Amino acid sequence: GENVEQHPSTLSVQEGDSAVIKCTYSDSASNYFPWYKQELGKGSQLIIDIRSNVGEKKDQRIAVTLNKTAKHFSLHITETQPEDSAVYFCAAEKPRSTLGRLYFGRGTQLTVWP
Amino acid sequence: DTEVTQTPKHLVMGMTNKKSLKCEQHMGHRAMYWYKQKAKKPPELMFVYSYEKLSINESVPSRFSPECPNSSLLNLHLHALQPEDSALYLCASSPPLKRGDTDTQYFGPGTRLTVL
């Protein structure tokens, strides 16, 4: 299978500061790494993803970096805002030999204080 | 349009009731998924449908019965549930599957289920 570890489990930052969430994965065959944001009581929203043929991807205040050698990837949020407060899940997926299966990390509760 | 819709948003049912959850997408996706999510935990995969056929059943109890009547709809029929089945049930879909490829899964907002 695949084992995805996510740290930290909780993260509190001041508005305007940066937040970084880190994930590691165990299976070197994994090549797709999405990040999902889940607000209280809601489903998961894809916010950014990266594939193993790139090392970094950026979308406005959000960026993801991938180190295939070390098997870890990170989510970076700059200039945080209170509306960034949510639970963030990282995930890993292997190429579909049969069907896509996402392996999720355990989530990070991000709180941005105004 | 990357929207997956789910109904109802909330559902309260007794242990003897029969109810159904509904999921719909019009993105032309051919893979659809049911996940169960308990509080403060990541989503757990339950079922995967590929081209309207059940492809993965993660050893889910038979009181949960999935159905995929067409490529846009996915149902989850519930019968004789237990209080521990209370959770957020998420539906997701992804583009047509190709061997050796990975595709993004798009999640719906979920149905918050409470079993009394």
Short mmCIF file of C-alpha atoms in Angstrom, two decimals:
data_model
loop_
_atom_site.label_atom_id
_atom_site.label_comp_id
_atom_site.label_asym_id
_atom_site.label_seq_id
_atom_site.Cartn_x
_atom_site.Cartn_y
_atom_site.Cartn_z
CA GLY A 1 0.00 0.00 0.00
CA GLU A 2 1.02 3.53 0.76
CA ASN A 3 1.52 5.33 4.07
CA VAL A 4 1.16 9.10 4.20
CA GLU A 5 2.32 10.96 7.30
CA GLN A 6 1.26 14.56 7.84
CA HIS A 7 2.63 17.13 10.27
CA PRO A 8 1.78 19.09 12.26
CA SER A 9 -1.66 17.98 13.38
CA THR A 10 -2.48 21.51 14.51
CA LEU A 11 -1.00 24.83 13.42
CA SER A 12 -1.82 28.31 14.67
CA VAL A 13 -0.49 31.41 12.93
CA GLN A 14 -1.10 35.13 13.03
CA GLU A 15 -2.84 36.71 10.09
CA GLY A 16 -0.29 37.66 7.48
CA ASP A 17 2.24 35.03 8.52
CA SER A 18 3.11 31.98 6.45
CA ALA A 19 1.99 28.43 7.18
CA VAL A 20 3.74 25.24 6.12
CA ILE A 21 2.33 21.73 6.30
CA LYS A 22 4.53 18.75 5.51
CA CYS A 23 3.75 15.24 4.31
CA THR A 24 5.86 12.20 3.64
CA TYR A 25 4.93 9.12 1.67
CA SER A 26 6.35 5.63 1.61
CA ASP A 27 5.77 4.27 -1.89
CA SER A 28 8.12 5.68 -4.52
CA ALA A 29 5.58 4.68 -7.19
CA SER A 30 3.23 7.45 -6.03
CA ASN A 31 3.27 10.26 -8.54
CA TYR A 32 0.28 12.48 -7.81
CA PHE A 33 -0.11 14.59 -4.68
CA PRO A 34 -3.26 16.67 -4.14
CA TRP A 35 -4.04 18.93 -1.21
CA TYR A 36 -7.59 19.30 0.04
CA LYS A 37 -9.08 21.99 2.28
CA GLN A 38 -12.04 21.09 4.45
CA GLU A 39 -13.97 23.73 6.29
CA LEU A 40 -16.04 22.83 9.30
CA GLY A 41 -18.93 20.54 8.39
CA LYS A 42 -18.15 20.61 4.68
CA GLY A 43 -16.63 18.29 2.13
CA SER A 44 -13.09 18.45 0.80
CA GLN A 45 -12.12 21.07 -1.74
CA LEU A 46 -9.09 20.51 -3.96
CA ILE A 47 -6.84 23.56 -3.57
CA ILE A 48 -3.67 22.54 -5.38
CA ASP A 49 -1.97 19.43 -6.68
CA ILE A 50 1.40 18.41 -8.03
CA ARG A 51 2.66 15.58 -10.16
CA SER A 52 6.02 13.96 -9.82
CA ASN A 53 7.42 15.45 -12.99
CA VAL A 54 7.57 18.91 -11.36
CA GLY A 55 9.19 20.10 -8.16
CA GLU A 56 7.06 23.12 -7.34
CA LYS A 57 3.73 24.58 -8.28
CA LYS A 58 2.24 27.90 -7.23
CA ASP A 59 -1.24 29.37 -7.33
CA GLN A 60 -1.43 32.87 -5.85
CA ARG A 61 -0.81 32.52 -2.10
CA ILE A 62 -0.59 28.74 -2.18
CA ALA A 63 2.38 26.67 -3.28
CA VAL A 64 3.31 23.02 -3.12
CA THR A 65 6.81 21.61 -3.29
CA LEU A 66 7.79 18.03 -3.97
CA ASN A 67 11.03 16.22 -3.21
CA LYS A 68 10.82 12.82 -4.86
CA THR A 69 14.18 11.65 -3.58
CA ALA A 70 13.20 12.29 0.02
CA LYS A 71 9.56 11.34 -0.63
CA HIS A 72 8.06 14.40 0.92
CA PHE A 73 5.87 17.25 -0.23
CA SER A 74 4.77 20.43 1.48
CA LEU A 75 2.00 23.00 1.32
CA HIS A 76 2.96 26.62 1.76
CA ILE A 77 0.40 29.34 2.40
CA THR A 78 1.69 32.90 2.43
CA GLU A 79 -0.02 36.01 3.78
CA THR A 80 -2.52 33.88 5.66
CA GLN A 81 -6.04 35.14 6.23
CA PRO A 82 -8.67 34.06 8.75
CA GLU A 83 -10.63 32.37 5.95
CA ASP A 84 -7.68 30.03 5.45
CA SER A 85 -8.65 28.43 8.77
CA ALA A 86 -9.65 24.85 7.99
CA VAL A 87 -8.41 21.28 8.08
CA TYR A 88 -5.95 20.52 5.30
CA PHE A 89 -5.39 16.98 4.02
CA CYS A 90 -2.53 15.85 1.87
CA ALA A 91 -2.86 12.73 -0.24
CA ALA A 92 -0.82 10.50 -2.51
CA GLU A 93 -1.88 8.41 -5.46
CA LYS A 94 -0.09 5.81 -7.52
CA PRO A 95 -0.51 5.39 -11.26
CA ARG A 96 -3.62 3.47 -11.99
CA SER A 97 -2.75 -0.11 -12.44
CA THR A 98 -6.39 -0.73 -11.64
CA LEU A 99 -8.18 2.28 -10.21
CA GLY A 100 -7.23 5.49 -8.54
CA ARG A 101 -6.89 5.25 -4.80
CA LEU A 102 -6.06 8.28 -2.68
CA TYR A 103 -4.05 7.70 0.47
CA PHE A 104 -4.73 10.56 2.86
CA GLY A 105 -2.68 12.05 5.63
CA ARG A 106 -4.41 12.51 8.97
CA GLY A 107 -5.02 16.22 8.44
CA THR A 108 -3.76 19.51 9.86
CA GLN A 109 -6.08 21.90 11.66
CA LEU A 110 -4.90 25.38 10.63
CA THR A 111 -6.11 28.34 12.67
CA VAL A 112 -5.32 31.85 11.49
CA TRP A 113 -5.77 34.46 14.20
CA PRO A 114 -6.78 37.99 13.15
CA ASP B 1 -17.66 23.17 -14.06
CA THR B 2 -16.02 21.01 -11.42
CA GLU B 3 -19.05 20.48 -9.25
CA VAL B 4 -20.18 17.32 -7.55
CA THR B 5 -23.53 17.69 -5.80
CA GLN B 6 -24.87 15.59 -2.97
CA THR B 7 -28.31 15.34 -1.42
CA PRO B 8 -29.48 15.56 1.23
CA LYS B 9 -27.05 17.78 3.14
CA HIS B 10 -28.20 16.36 6.45
CA LEU B 11 -29.98 13.13 7.28
CA VAL B 12 -31.21 11.77 10.58
CA MET B 13 -32.48 8.20 10.60
CA GLY B 14 -33.39 5.46 12.98
CA MET B 15 -31.79 2.05 12.97
CA THR B 16 -34.79 0.48 11.27
CA ASN B 17 -35.15 3.07 8.53
CA LYS B 18 -34.21 2.76 4.88
CA LYS B 19 -32.79 5.86 3.24
CA SER B 20 -30.64 6.76 0.25
CA LEU B 21 -27.88 9.26 -0.40
CA LYS B 22 -27.54 10.74 -3.84
CA CYS B 23 -24.54 12.06 -5.73
CA GLU B 24 -24.50 13.69 -9.14
CA GLN B 25 -21.87 15.07 -11.50
CA HIS B 26 -22.08 16.36 -15.07
CA MET B 27 -18.40 16.59 -15.86
CA GLY B 28 -18.29 13.44 -17.96
CA HIS B 29 -16.36 11.66 -15.24
CA ARG B 30 -16.50 7.88 -15.42
CA ALA B 31 -15.20 7.01 -11.98
CA MET B 32 -17.24 7.77 -8.88
CA TYR B 33 -16.41 7.14 -5.25
CA TRP B 34 -18.05 6.93 -1.84
CA TYR B 35 -16.05 7.89 1.22
CA LYS B 36 -16.93 7.88 4.91
CA GLN B 37 -15.39 10.49 7.17
CA LYS B 38 -15.53 10.55 10.93
CA ALA B 39 -14.77 13.72 12.88
CA LYS B 40 -11.13 14.78 12.82
CA LYS B 41 -10.19 11.86 10.57
CA PRO B 42 -9.33 11.67 6.87
CA PRO B 43 -11.89 10.27 4.42
CA GLU B 44 -12.00 6.47 4.20
CA LEU B 45 -12.70 4.89 0.84
CA MET B 46 -15.83 2.71 0.74
CA PHE B 47 -16.67 2.01 -2.92
CA VAL B 48 -15.41 2.84 -6.38
CA TYR B 49 -17.45 2.65 -9.57
CA SER B 50 -15.76 2.64 -12.93
CA TYR B 51 -17.93 2.98 -16.03
CA GLU B 52 -21.01 2.23 -13.91
CA LYS B 53 -19.54 -1.02 -12.61
CA LEU B 54 -18.53 -1.63 -9.01
CA SER B 55 -14.77 -1.98 -9.04
CA ILE B 56 -13.77 -1.64 -5.42
CA ASN B 57 -15.64 -2.55 -2.24
CA GLU B 58 -13.47 -1.91 0.78
CA SER B 59 -15.11 -4.65 2.83
CA VAL B 60 -18.03 -2.40 3.63
CA PRO B 61 -20.92 -3.99 5.60
CA SER B 62 -23.91 -5.00 3.49
CA ARG B 63 -26.12 -2.46 5.27
CA PHE B 64 -24.50 -0.02 2.81
CA SER B 65 -25.53 -0.77 -0.75
CA PRO B 66 -24.15 1.35 -3.60
CA GLU B 67 -25.79 1.81 -6.96
CA CYS B 68 -24.69 3.56 -10.13
CA PRO B 69 -27.73 3.85 -12.41
CA ASN B 70 -25.86 5.90 -15.02
CA SER B 71 -22.59 7.70 -15.57
CA SER B 72 -23.78 10.85 -13.81
CA LEU B 73 -25.47 9.39 -10.74
CA LEU B 74 -24.28 7.47 -7.73
CA ASN B 75 -26.51 6.34 -4.89
CA LEU B 76 -25.82 4.85 -1.51
CA HIS B 77 -28.71 2.90 -0.04
CA LEU B 78 -28.78 2.62 3.72
CA HIS B 79 -30.63 0.01 5.75
CA ALA B 80 -30.43 -1.09 9.38
CA LEU B 81 -27.58 1.24 10.18
CA GLN B 82 -25.92 1.49 13.57
CA PRO B 83 -25.20 4.65 15.58
CA GLU B 84 -21.48 4.18 14.83
CA ASP B 85 -22.30 4.69 11.14
CA SER B 86 -22.97 8.35 11.88
CA ALA B 87 -20.46 10.30 9.81
CA LEU B 88 -19.98 12.63 6.86
CA TYR B 89 -20.45 10.67 3.64
CA LEU B 90 -18.54 12.10 0.73
CA CYS B 91 -18.92 11.43 -2.94
CA ALA B 92 -16.13 12.09 -5.43
CA SER B 93 -15.62 11.70 -9.15
CA SER B 94 -12.67 11.67 -11.50
CA PRO B 95 -12.15 11.73 -15.27
CA PRO B 96 -12.14 8.57 -17.38
CA LEU B 97 -9.59 6.11 -16.14
CA LYS B 98 -6.48 5.27 -18.08
CA ARG B 99 -3.92 2.69 -17.14
CA GLY B 100 -0.73 4.10 -15.76
CA ASP B 101 -2.24 7.50 -15.14
CA THR B 102 -3.48 9.45 -12.18
CA ASP B 103 -6.41 11.82 -12.11
CA THR B 104 -7.83 14.40 -9.79
CA GLN B 105 -10.76 13.45 -7.62
CA TYR B 106 -13.36 16.15 -7.07
CA PHE B 107 -15.38 15.90 -3.89
CA GLY B 108 -18.93 16.85 -3.18
CA PRO B 109 -19.90 18.74 -0.01
CA GLY B 110 -21.04 15.57 1.73
CA THR B 111 -24.11 14.32 3.57
CA ARG B 112 -23.97 14.57 7.34
CA LEU B 113 -25.64 11.37 8.55
CA THR B 114 -26.84 10.82 12.11
CA VAL B 115 -28.13 7.40 13.11
CA LEU B 116 -30.21 7.37 16.27
#
